Each structure stands twice: as structure tokens, then as C-alpha cells.
Coordinates of C-alpha atoms in Angstrom, one line a residue:
M1 CA 216.7 1.1 111.5
T2 CA 218.6 3.0 108.8
D3 CA 218.7 6.5 107.6
N4 CA 216.9 7.6 104.4
G5 CA 220.0 7.5 102.2
A6 CA 219.7 6.2 98.6
A7 CA 221.5 3.0 99.4
M8 CA 219.2 2.1 102.3
L9 CA 216.1 2.8 100.3
A10 CA 217.3 1.1 97.1
E11 CA 215.2 -1.8 95.8
E12 CA 218.0 -4.3 96.3
T13 CA 218.3 -3.4 100.0
T14 CA 214.6 -3.3 100.8
A15 CA 213.9 -6.5 98.8
G16 CA 216.8 -8.2 100.6
L17 CA 215.6 -7.2 104.0
L18 CA 212.1 -8.3 103.1
A19 CA 213.3 -11.7 101.9
L20 CA 215.2 -12.1 105.2
G21 CA 212.1 -11.2 107.2
V22 CA 213.7 -8.0 108.6
L23 CA 211.4 -5.1 109.4
H24 CA 213.0 -2.1 107.8
Q25 CA 212.4 1.2 109.6
T26 CA 214.0 4.5 108.8
T27 CA 214.9 7.5 110.8
L28 CA 212.8 10.6 110.6
P29 CA 213.5 12.7 107.5
Y30 CA 215.9 15.6 108.2
S31 CA 216.8 14.4 111.6
P32 CA 220.6 14.5 111.9
Y33 CA 220.6 13.4 115.5
Q34 CA 218.8 10.1 114.6
N35 CA 221.0 9.6 111.6
A36 CA 224.2 10.1 113.6
K37 CA 223.1 7.6 116.2
Q38 CA 222.3 5.0 113.5
E39 CA 225.5 5.6 111.6
T40 CA 227.6 5.3 114.8
F41 CA 225.8 2.1 115.7
W42 CA 226.4 0.5 112.3
A43 CA 230.0 1.7 112.2
R44 CA 230.6 -0.1 115.5
I45 CA 229.0 -3.3 114.2
E46 CA 231.2 -3.2 111.1
G47 CA 234.3 -2.4 113.1
R48 CA 233.9 -4.9 115.9
V49 CA 231.4 -7.7 114.9
M50 CA 232.5 -8.1 111.4
A51 CA 236.2 -8.2 112.5
M52 CA 235.3 -11.0 114.9
L53 CA 233.8 -13.0 112.1
E54 CA 236.6 -12.4 109.7
G55 CA 237.9 -15.7 108.3
E56 CA 234.7 -17.6 109.3
T57 CA 234.1 -19.9 106.4
N58 CA 230.6 -21.1 107.3
L59 CA 229.0 -17.7 108.0
T60 CA 225.3 -18.1 108.1
L61 CA 222.5 -15.6 108.9
E62 CA 222.0 -17.5 112.2
L63 CA 225.6 -17.1 113.2
L64 CA 225.7 -13.5 112.2
N65 CA 222.6 -12.9 114.4
Q66 CA 224.1 -14.7 117.3
A67 CA 227.4 -12.7 117.0
I68 CA 225.5 -9.4 116.9
H69 CA 223.3 -10.2 119.8
A70 CA 226.3 -11.3 121.9
W71 CA 228.2 -8.1 121.0
I72 CA 225.2 -6.0 121.9
E73 CA 224.8 -7.7 125.3
R74 CA 228.5 -7.9 126.2
E75 CA 229.9 -4.7 124.8
Y76 CA 227.3 -2.2 123.5
H77 CA 225.0 -2.2 126.5
Q78 CA 227.9 -2.4 129.0
R79 CA 229.5 0.7 127.6
A80 CA 226.2 2.6 127.6
S81 CA 225.5 1.5 131.2
F82 CA 229.0 2.4 132.3
R83 CA 228.8 5.8 130.6
D84 CA 225.5 6.5 132.3
R85 CA 226.8 5.6 135.7
R86 CA 229.9 7.7 135.2
H87 CA 227.9 10.8 134.2
A88 CA 225.6 10.3 137.1
A89 CA 228.5 10.1 139.6
Q90 CA 230.2 13.2 138.1
A91 CA 227.0 15.2 138.1
L92 CA 226.5 15.0 141.8
P93 CA 227.0 18.6 143.2
G94 CA 229.7 19.2 145.7
R95 CA 231.5 15.9 145.1
S96 CA 235.2 15.7 144.5
R97 CA 236.6 13.6 141.7
R98 CA 237.7 11.0 144.2
A99 CA 234.2 10.8 145.7
A100 CA 232.7 10.5 142.2
R101 CA 235.2 7.7 141.4
V102 CA 234.3 5.9 144.6
S103 CA 230.6 6.1 143.8
L104 CA 231.3 4.8 140.3
Q105 CA 233.3 1.8 141.7
R106 CA 230.5 1.0 144.1
C107 CA 227.9 1.1 141.3
T108 CA 230.1 -1.1 139.1
T109 CA 231.6 -3.6 141.5
G110 CA 229.9 -3.2 144.8
R111 CA 233.3 -2.4 146.5
V112 CA 236.0 0.2 146.5
S113 CA 239.7 -0.3 145.8
H114 CA 242.1 2.0 147.5

């Protein structure tokens, strides 16, 4: 998914995605909340995944796909999951910061460190 920017809608981009068999979907027009989410996601891919592949002399589309899928599973989803658990623990009314931290540790590891 991309935004509706000129570069993403250019013939070169759409033809390249079509040739690779990639379904190109765009965010809703005039939806900054969707655009920001996509731009943040792609910036993280460029910053982390592409850095991991730097110097790879035999980079193929298959290797790129494997690297992106591994990054999504190991880092992207883990951060989102951790962030959701942290917010849930902090949102419990009447709980101290220590109690929220203990709840978070139990959710994450199943045990509490003292």
C-alpha cells in the first residue's frame, strides 16, 4: 500500500509493480492518518531492512521478500504487540507504576523479576 503521491502513481512504479505481480493499493485520498502510517512503515523498512541487506551482492526479489517477512515477524509485530500490552497495563485504573510494570512482565515473560 502506498500513498497517492506522484512517484507512487507514476507509470514506471505501477508498471514495475505489475511486472512483479504486486497488487498496488493506495490509501484513501486526503487521509493524512493513513499516509502517515504508510510513510512510517516504509521508512522503517528502508532504515532497518535495507541496512541489513547492504553489501549483499546476490540480492534477488526472493531474498528481499524473505528479509522483509523476517523483519515484520521478528521486529515490527513484536514492537506493536509490546506497545499494546504496555498501554493496556498502564491504562488499568488505580494501579501504580510498579503494578503496571509487573503486569507487563507477566504478559511478556510469564514471570516477574524483582
